[in-house]
Tab-separated table of C-alpha atoms in Angstrom:
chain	number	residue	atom	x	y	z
R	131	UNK	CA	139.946	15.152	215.001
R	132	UNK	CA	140.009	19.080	216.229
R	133	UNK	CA	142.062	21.614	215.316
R	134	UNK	CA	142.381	24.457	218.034
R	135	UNK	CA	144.391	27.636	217.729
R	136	UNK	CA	146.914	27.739	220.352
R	137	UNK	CA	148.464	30.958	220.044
R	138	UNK	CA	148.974	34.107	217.828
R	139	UNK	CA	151.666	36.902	217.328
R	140	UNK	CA	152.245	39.622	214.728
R	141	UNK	CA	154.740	42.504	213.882
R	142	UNK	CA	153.181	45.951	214.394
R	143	UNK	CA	152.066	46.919	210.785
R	144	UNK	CA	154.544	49.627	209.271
R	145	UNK	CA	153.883	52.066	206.682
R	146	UNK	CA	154.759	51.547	203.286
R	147	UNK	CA	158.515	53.023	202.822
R	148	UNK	CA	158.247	53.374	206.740
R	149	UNK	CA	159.687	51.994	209.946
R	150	UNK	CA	159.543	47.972	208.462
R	151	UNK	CA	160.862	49.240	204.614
R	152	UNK	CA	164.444	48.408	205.706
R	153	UNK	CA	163.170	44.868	207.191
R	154	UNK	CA	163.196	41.843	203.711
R	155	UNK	CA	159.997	39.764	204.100
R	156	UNK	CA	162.145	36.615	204.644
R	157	UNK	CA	163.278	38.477	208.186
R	158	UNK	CA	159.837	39.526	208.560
R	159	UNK	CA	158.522	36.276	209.156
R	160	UNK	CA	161.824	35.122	210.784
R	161	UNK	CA	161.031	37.434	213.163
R	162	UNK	CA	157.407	36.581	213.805
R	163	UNK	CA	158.027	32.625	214.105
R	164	UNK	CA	161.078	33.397	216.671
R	165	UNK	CA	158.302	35.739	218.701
R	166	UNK	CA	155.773	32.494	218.593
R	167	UNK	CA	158.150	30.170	219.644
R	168	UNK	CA	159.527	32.347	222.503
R	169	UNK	CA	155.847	32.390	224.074
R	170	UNK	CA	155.277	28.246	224.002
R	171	UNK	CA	159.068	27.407	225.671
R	172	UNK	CA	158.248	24.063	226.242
R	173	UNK	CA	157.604	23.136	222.599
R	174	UNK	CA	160.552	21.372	220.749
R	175	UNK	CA	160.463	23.271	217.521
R	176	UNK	CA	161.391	19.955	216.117
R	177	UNK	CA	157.977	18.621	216.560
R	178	UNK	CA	156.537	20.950	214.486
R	179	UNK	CA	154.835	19.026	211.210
R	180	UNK	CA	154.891	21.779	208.601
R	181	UNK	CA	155.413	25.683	208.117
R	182	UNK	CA	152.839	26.726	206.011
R	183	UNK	CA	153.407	30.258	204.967
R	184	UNK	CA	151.310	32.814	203.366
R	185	UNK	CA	152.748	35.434	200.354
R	186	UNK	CA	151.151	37.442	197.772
R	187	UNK	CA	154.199	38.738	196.167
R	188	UNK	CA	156.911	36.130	195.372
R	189	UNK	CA	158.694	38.529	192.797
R	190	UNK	CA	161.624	39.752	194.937
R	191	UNK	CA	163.297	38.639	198.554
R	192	UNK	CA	160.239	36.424	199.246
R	193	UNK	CA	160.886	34.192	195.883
R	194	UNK	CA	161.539	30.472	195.946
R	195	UNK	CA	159.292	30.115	198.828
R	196	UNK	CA	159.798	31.999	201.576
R	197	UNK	CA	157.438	29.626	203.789
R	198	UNK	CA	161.168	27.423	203.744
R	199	UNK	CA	163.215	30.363	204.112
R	200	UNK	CA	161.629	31.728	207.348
R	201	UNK	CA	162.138	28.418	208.882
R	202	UNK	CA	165.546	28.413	208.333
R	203	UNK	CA	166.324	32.145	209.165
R	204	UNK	CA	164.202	31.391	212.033
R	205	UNK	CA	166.552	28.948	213.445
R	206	UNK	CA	163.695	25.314	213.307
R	207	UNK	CA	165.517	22.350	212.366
R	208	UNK	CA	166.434	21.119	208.699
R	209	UNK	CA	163.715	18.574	209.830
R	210	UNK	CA	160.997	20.332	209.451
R	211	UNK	CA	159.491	21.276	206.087
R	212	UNK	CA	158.086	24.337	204.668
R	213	UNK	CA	155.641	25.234	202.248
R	214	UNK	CA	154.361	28.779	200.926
R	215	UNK	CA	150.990	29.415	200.007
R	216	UNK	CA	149.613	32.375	197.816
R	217	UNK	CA	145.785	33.316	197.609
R	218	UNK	CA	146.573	36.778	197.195
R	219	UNK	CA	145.538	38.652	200.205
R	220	UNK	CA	143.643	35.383	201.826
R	221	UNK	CA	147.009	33.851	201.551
R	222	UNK	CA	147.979	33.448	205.581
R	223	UNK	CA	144.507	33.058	206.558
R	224	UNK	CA	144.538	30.299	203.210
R	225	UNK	CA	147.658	28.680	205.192
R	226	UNK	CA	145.644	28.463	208.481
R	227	UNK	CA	142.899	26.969	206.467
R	228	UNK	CA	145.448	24.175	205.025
R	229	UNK	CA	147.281	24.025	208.075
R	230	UNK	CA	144.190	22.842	210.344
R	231	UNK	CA	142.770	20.196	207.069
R	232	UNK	CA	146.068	18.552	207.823
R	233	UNK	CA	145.703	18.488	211.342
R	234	UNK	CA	141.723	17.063	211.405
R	235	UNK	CA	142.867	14.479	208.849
R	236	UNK	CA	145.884	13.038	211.530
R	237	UNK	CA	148.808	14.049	208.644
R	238	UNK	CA	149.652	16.830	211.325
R	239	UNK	CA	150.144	16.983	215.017
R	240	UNK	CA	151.397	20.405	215.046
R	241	UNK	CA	151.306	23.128	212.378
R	242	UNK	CA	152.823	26.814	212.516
R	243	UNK	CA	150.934	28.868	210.067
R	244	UNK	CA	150.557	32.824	209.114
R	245	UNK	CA	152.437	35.084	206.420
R	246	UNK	CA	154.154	38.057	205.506
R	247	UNK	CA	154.448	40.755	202.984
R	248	UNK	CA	156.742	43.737	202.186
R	249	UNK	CA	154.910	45.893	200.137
R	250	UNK	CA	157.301	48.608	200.186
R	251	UNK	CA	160.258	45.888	198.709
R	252	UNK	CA	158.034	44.728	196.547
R	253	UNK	CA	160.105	44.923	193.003
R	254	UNK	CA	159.871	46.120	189.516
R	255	UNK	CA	159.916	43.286	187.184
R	256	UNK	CA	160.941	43.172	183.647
R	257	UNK	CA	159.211	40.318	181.395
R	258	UNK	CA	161.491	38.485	179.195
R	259	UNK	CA	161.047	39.353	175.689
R	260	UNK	CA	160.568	37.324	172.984
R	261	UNK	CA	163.432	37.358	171.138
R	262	UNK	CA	167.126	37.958	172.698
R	263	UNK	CA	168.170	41.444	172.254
R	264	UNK	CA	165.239	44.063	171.709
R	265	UNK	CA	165.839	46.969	169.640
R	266	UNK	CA	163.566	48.918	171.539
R	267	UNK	CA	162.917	50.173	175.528
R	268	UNK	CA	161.662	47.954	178.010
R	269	UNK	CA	159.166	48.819	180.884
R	270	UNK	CA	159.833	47.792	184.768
R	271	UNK	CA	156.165	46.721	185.897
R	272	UNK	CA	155.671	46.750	189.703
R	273	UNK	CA	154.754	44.276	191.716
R	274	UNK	CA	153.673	45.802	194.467
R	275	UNK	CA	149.776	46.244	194.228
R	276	UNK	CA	147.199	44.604	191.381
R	277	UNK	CA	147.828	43.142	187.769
R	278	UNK	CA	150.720	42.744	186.130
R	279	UNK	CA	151.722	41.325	183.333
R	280	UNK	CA	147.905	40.994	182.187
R	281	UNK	CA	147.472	37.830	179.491
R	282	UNK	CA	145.811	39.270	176.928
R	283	UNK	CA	143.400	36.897	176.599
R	284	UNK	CA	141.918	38.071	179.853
R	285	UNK	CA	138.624	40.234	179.180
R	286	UNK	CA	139.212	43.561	179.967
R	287	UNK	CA	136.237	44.066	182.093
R	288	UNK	CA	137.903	41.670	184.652
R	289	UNK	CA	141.336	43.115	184.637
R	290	UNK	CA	140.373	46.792	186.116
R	291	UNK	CA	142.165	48.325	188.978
R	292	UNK	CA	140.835	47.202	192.309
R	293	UNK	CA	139.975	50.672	192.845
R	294	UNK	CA	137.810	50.579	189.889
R	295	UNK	CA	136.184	47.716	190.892
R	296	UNK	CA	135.129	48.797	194.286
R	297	UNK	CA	134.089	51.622	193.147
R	298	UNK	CA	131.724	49.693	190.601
R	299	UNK	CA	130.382	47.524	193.912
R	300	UNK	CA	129.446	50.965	195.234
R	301	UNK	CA	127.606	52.204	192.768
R	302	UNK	CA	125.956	48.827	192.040
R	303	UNK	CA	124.874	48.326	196.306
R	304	UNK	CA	124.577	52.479	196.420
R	305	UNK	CA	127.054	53.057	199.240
R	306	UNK	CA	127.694	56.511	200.069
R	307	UNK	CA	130.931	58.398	199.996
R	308	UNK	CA	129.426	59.762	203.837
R	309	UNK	CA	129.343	55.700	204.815
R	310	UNK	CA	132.168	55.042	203.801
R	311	UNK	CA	134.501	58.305	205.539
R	312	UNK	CA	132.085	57.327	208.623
R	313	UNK	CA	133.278	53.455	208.247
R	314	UNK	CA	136.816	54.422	208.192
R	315	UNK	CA	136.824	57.023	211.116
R	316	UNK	CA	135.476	54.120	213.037
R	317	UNK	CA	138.495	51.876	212.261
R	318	UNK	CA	140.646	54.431	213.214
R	319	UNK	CA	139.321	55.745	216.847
R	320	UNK	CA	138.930	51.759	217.151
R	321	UNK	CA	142.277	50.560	216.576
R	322	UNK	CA	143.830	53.758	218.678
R	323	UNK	CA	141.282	52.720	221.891
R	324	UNK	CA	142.517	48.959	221.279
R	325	UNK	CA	146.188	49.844	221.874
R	326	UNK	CA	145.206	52.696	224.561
R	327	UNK	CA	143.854	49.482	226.592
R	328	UNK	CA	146.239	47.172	226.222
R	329	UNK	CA	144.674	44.859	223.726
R	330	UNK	CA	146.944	43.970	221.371
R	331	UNK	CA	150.055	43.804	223.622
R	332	UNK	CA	149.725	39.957	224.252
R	333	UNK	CA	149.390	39.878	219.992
R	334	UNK	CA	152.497	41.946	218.873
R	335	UNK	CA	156.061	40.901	218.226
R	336	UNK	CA	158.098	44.623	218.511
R	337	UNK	CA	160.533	44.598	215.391
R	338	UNK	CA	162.886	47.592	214.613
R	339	UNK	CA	161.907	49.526	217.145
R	340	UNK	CA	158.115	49.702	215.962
R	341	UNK	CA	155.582	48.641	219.208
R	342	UNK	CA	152.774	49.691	217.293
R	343	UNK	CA	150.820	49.697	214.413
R	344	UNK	CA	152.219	53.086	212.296
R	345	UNK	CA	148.876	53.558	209.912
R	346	UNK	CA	146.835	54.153	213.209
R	347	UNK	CA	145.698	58.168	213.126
R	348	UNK	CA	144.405	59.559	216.193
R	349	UNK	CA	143.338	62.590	214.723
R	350	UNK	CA	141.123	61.770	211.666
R	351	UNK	CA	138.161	63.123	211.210
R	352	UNK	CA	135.250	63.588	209.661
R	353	UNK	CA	136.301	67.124	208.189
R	354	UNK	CA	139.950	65.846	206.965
R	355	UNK	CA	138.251	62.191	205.363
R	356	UNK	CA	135.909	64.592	203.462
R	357	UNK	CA	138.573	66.361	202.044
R	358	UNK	CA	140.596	64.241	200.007
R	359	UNK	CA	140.046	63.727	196.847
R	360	UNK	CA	138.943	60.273	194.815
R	361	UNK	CA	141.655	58.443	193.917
R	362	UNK	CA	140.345	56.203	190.938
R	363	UNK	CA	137.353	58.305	189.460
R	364	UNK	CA	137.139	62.381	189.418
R	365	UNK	CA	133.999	62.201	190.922
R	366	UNK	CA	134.361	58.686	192.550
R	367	UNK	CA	133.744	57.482	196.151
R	368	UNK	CA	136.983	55.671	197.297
R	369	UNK	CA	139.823	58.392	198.731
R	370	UNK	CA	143.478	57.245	200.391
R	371	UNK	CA	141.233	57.856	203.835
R	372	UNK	CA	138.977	55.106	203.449
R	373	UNK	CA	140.477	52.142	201.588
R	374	UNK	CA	143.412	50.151	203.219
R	375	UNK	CA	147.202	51.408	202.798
R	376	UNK	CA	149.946	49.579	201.975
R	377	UNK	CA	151.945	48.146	204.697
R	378	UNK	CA	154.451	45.774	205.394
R	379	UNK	CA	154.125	43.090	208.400
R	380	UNK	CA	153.982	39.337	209.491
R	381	UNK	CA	151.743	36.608	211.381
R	382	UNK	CA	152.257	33.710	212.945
R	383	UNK	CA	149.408	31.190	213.868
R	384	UNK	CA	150.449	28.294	215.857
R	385	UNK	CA	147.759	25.210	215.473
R	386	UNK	CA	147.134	21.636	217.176
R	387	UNK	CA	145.388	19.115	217.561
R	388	UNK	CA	144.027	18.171	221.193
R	389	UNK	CA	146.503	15.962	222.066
R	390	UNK	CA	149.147	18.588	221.274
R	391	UNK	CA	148.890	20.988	224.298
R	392	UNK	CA	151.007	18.089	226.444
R	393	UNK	CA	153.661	19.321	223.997
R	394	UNK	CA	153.087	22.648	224.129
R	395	UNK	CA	152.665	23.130	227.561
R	396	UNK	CA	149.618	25.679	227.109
R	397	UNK	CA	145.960	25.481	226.632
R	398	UNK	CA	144.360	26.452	223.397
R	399	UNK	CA	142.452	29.659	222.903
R	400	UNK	CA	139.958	28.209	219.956
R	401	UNK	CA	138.758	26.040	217.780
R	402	UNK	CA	138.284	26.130	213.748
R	403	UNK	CA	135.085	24.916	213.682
R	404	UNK	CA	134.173	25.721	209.493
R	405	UNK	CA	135.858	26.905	207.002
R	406	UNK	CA	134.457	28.569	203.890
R	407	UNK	CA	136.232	29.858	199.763
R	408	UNK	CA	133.765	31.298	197.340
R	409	UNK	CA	134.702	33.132	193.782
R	410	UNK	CA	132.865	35.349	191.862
R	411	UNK	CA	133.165	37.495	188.614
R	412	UNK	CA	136.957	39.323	189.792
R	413	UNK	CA	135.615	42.623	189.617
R	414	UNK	CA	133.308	41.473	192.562
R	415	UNK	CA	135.792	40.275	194.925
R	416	UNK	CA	134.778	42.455	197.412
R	417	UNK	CA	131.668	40.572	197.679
R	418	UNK	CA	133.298	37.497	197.705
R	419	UNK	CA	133.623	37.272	201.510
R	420	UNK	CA	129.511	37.308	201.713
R	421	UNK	CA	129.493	33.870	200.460
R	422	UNK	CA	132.359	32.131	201.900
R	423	UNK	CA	131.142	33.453	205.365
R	424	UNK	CA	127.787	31.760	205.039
R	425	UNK	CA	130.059	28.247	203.901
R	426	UNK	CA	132.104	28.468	206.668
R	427	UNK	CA	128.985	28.964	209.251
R	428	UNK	CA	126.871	26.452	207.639
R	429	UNK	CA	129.972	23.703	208.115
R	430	UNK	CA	129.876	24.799	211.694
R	431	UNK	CA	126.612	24.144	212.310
R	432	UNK	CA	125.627	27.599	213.137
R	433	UNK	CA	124.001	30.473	212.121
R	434	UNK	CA	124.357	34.372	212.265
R	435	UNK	CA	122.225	35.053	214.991
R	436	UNK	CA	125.191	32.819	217.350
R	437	UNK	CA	127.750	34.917	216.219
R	438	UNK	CA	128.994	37.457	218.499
R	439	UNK	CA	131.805	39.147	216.537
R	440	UNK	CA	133.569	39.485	213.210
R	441	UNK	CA	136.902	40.213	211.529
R	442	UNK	CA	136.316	41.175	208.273
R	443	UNK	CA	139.486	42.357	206.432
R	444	UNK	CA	138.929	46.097	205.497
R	445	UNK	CA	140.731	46.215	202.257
R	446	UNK	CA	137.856	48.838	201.352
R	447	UNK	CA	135.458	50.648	203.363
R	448	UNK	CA	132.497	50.286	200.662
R	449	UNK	CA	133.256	46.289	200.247
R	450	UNK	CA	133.161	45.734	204.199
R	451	UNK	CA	130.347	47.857	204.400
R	452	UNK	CA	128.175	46.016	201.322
R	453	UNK	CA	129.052	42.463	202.639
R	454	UNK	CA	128.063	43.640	206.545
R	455	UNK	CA	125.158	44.543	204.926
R	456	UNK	CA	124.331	41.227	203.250
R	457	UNK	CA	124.743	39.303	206.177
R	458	UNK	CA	122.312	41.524	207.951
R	459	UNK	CA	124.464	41.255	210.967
R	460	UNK	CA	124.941	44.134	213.697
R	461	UNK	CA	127.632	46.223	212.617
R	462	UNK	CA	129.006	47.061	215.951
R	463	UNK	CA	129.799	43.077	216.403
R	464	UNK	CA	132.405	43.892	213.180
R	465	UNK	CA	136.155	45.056	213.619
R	466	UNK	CA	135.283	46.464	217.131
R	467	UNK	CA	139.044	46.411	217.838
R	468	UNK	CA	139.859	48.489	214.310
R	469	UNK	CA	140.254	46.944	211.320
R	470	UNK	CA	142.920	47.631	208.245
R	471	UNK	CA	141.670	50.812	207.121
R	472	UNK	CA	143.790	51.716	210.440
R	473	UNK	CA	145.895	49.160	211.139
R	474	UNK	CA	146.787	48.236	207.763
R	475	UNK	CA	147.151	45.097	204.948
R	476	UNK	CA	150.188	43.988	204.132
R	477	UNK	CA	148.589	41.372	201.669
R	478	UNK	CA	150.370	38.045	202.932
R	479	UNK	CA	150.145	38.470	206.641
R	480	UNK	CA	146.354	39.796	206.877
R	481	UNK	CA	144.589	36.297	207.464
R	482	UNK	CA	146.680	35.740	210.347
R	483	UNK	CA	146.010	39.394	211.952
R	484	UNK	CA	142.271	38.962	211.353
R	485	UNK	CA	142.072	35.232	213.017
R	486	UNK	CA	144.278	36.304	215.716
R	487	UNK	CA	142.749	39.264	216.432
R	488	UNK	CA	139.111	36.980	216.136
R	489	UNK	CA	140.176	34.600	218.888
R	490	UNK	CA	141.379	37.777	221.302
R	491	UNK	CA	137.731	39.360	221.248
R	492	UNK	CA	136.196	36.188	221.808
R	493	UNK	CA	138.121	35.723	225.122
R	494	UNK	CA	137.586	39.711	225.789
R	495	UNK	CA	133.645	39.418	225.674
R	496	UNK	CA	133.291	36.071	226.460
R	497	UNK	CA	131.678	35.306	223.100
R	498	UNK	CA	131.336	31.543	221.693
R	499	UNK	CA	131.442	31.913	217.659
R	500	UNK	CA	133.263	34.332	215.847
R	501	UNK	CA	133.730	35.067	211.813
R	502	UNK	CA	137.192	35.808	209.813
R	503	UNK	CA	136.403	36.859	206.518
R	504	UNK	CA	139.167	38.251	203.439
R	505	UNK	CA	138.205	39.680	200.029
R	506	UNK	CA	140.880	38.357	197.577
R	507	UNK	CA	141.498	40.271	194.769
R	508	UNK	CA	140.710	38.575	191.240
R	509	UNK	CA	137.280	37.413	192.612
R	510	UNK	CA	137.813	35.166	195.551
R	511	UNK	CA	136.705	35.430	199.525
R	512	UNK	CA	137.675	32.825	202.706
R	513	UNK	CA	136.317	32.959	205.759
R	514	UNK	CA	137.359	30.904	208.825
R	515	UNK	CA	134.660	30.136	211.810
R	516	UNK	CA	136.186	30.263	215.388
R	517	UNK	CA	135.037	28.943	218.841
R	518	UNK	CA	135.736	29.921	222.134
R	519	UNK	CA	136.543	27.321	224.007
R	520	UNK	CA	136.653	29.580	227.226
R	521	UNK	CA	132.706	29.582	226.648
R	522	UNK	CA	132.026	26.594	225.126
R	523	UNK	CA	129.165	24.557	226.022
C-alpha cells in the first residue's frame, strides 16, 4: 500500500531566547497539530492511528514523551496514542519515516507526524553522583546543543564538538571559507524572496505573534559574512554566519494511505516513494546524508538525473556544500526556497520543515521527484524521496 503526504504546517522558526523562548515545546507542538487539524475540517481527529513525534532534547518540558503530551494539550482524544521519536536532528523527518512504514504495512490508516524543539528551554542538567551527599561542587551541563554527559569509554576522536567536526570535513573535501559565506548568503536572499512571494504562507502556523521566520536577514552580505570571526578554530572556516542557529519551532506532517482522503476530505500533495538511514564514523555526520540519499533513490527506482529539487538540511554550509558535491547534482535544484542557515534548526522539528517545504516546490515547478536529506549529529543521515503526484505519470 501507498503512503501520500496530505498536508504540512509549521511555526515560523524563532530565535534562540527570541519571540518562541517564552513558548514550552509541549505548546509548541500543541500548537502546530491544532494548525493541521484546522486545515483538514472534515477529519475526525479520532481516526487518527498514531502521533508520532520527533525530539532531540527530552531533558526538560519535552520529557516523558512529549509525542503523548502534544496530543493531549492539543485537544485529540484519549483514544489515540502517541509515541516520541529521537534521531537527533533527523528526529521529525525519522517520525515521518516510521509514520508512513506503518501506513504501507496496513497497521495505519492515518498517521500525524513532525516534531518540535525549544532550544532556548533547553535545561542544565546535573548527573547524579555516585554516592549521596558530595563533598565537593557540582557542574550544570547543558542540554541544549552537542554531548553531554560523554561515557568515557567513548574515543575521544568521536566525541568533538560538531563545529570541530565540520570543520575537519572541510579541510578533508577542501571547501573554502569564500564557498561557504557564498552558500550562506544564498540561503538568506532565498528564504527572504520565498516569504516576499508568498510561499510559505500556505506552510506556517502564526504563534505568539511571530508570522515569520526571525533568523531570516535581508541585509547580509558578502562584506559582513567575511567579517566574523571562526567560531571553533582561530584560523578555522565555520563563523555564526554560515552554520545554522539555534532556534526553537514545530512541524506537523499529516500522512495516509489512499483510501484515507474520503476521510480527510482533501487530495494528497505526494507520495513517499523511498526512504533511506546511513551512519558513518560521528565525526562525519555531515556526510552522512550522501549515502542515505542514494538509499532512498535507489528504493524509488530512480536516479539523480529525475530529480528536480532538494531539501537538504543546512545544519552547516561546508557539509551541504561537500554532500551537493558528491551527488554531482545541480546546485541551484538545492534549498531554492532558503534553507536553515536562514530559516533556522530547531533540532526536533527540521525533518518536517524540509519534507514540507520538498512537497511545496514540487507543486511550484511542477517537478515529479524530489530529495529530503538531514545530517544527524553522532554520525547518522536520512533522507526521504517524494513524488508529485500533480505530475505523475
Amino acid at each position: 500500500m501507498a503512503c501520500y503526504l496530505y498536508s504540512a504546517v509549521r511555526t515560523p522558526f524563532g530565535r534562540f531566547n527570541g519571540a518562541l523562548s517564552g513558548v514550552r515545546p509541549d505548546d509548541l507542538s500543541a500548537r502546530v497539530i491544532t494548525g493541521l487539524l484546522d486545515r483538514v475540517p472534515e477529519l475526525d481527529p479520532a481516526a487518527i492511528d498514531e502521533v508520532v513525534w520527533g525530539n532531540a532534547n527530552g531533558a526538560g518540558e519535552d520529557n516523558r514523551n512529549v509525542g503523548r503530551m502534544a496530543a493531549l494539550l492539543a485537544g485529540l482524544p484519549t483514544s489515540v496514542p502517541g509515541t516520541t521519536v529521537n534521531r537527533l536532528c533527523g528526529s521529525s523527518l525519522d517520525a515521518a519515516m516510521i509514520g508512513s512504514r506503518a501506513i504501507e504495512t496496513g497497521d495505519a490508516d492515518i498517521v500525524l507526524a513532525g516534531g518540535a524543539e525549544s532550544m532556548t528551554r533547553a535545561p542544565w542538567v546535573l548527573p547524579k553522583p555516585s554516592r549521596g551527599f558530595p563533598p565537593g561542587d557540582l557542574t550544570a551541563v547543558s542540554t541544549t546543543l552537542g554531548w553531554r554527559l560523554v561515557n568515557p569509554r567513548m574515543p575521544k576522536e568521536w566525541t568533538v564538538s560538531l563545529g570541530e567536526a565540520n570543520e575537519q570535513l572541510g579541510e578533508k573535501h577542501a571547501v573554502t571559507r569564500e564557498r561557504q559565506d557564498a552558500f550562506a548568503l544564498r540561503s538568506h536572499r532565498l528564504a527572504m524572496a520565498a516569504w516576499e512571494e508568498g510561499f510559505y504562507d500556505h506552510l506556517i502556523v502564526p504563534t505568539e505573534g511571530l508570522a515569520r521566520d526571525e533568523g531570516v536577514r535581508s541585509d547580509s552580505s558578502l562584506e559582513q559574512l567575511a567579517a566574523l570571526k571562526p567560531s571553533f578554530r582561530p584560523e578555522g572556516t565555520i563563523t555564526a554566519g554560515n552554520a545554522s542557529p539555534l532556534s526553537d519551532g514545530a512541524s506537523a506532517l499529516l500522512l495516509g494511505s489512499p483510501a484515507a482522503a474520503d476521510r480527510l476530505g482533501i487530495e494528497p500533495l505526494s507520495r513517499i516513494a523511498g526512504r533511506g538511514a546511513s551512519a558513518l564514523d560521528p565525526r562525519e555526520f555531515g556526510y552522512a546524508p550522501v549515502e542515505a540519499a542514494e538509499r532512498a533513490l535507489a528504493r524509488a527506482g530512480i536516479g539523480w538525473d529525475q530529480v528536480g529539487a532538494v531539501e537538504l538540511n543546512e545544519a552547516f554550509a561546508v557539509q551541504s556544500l561537500v554532500c551537493v558535491d558528491a551527488w554531482g547534482i545541480d546546485p541551484e535544484i538545492v534549498n531554492t526556497r532558503g534553507g536553515a542557515i536562514a530559516i533556522g534548526h530547531p533540532l526536533g522539528a527540521s525533518g518536517g520543515r524540509i519534507l514540507g517545504t520538498l512537497a511545496g516546490v514540487l507543486r511550484e515547478r511542477r517537478e515529479r521527484w524530489g530529495v529530503a536529506a538531514i545530517c544527524i549529529g553522532v554520525g547518522q543521515g536520512l533522507a526521504v524521496v517524494l513524488e508529485n503526484l500533480a505530475v505523475a505519470a
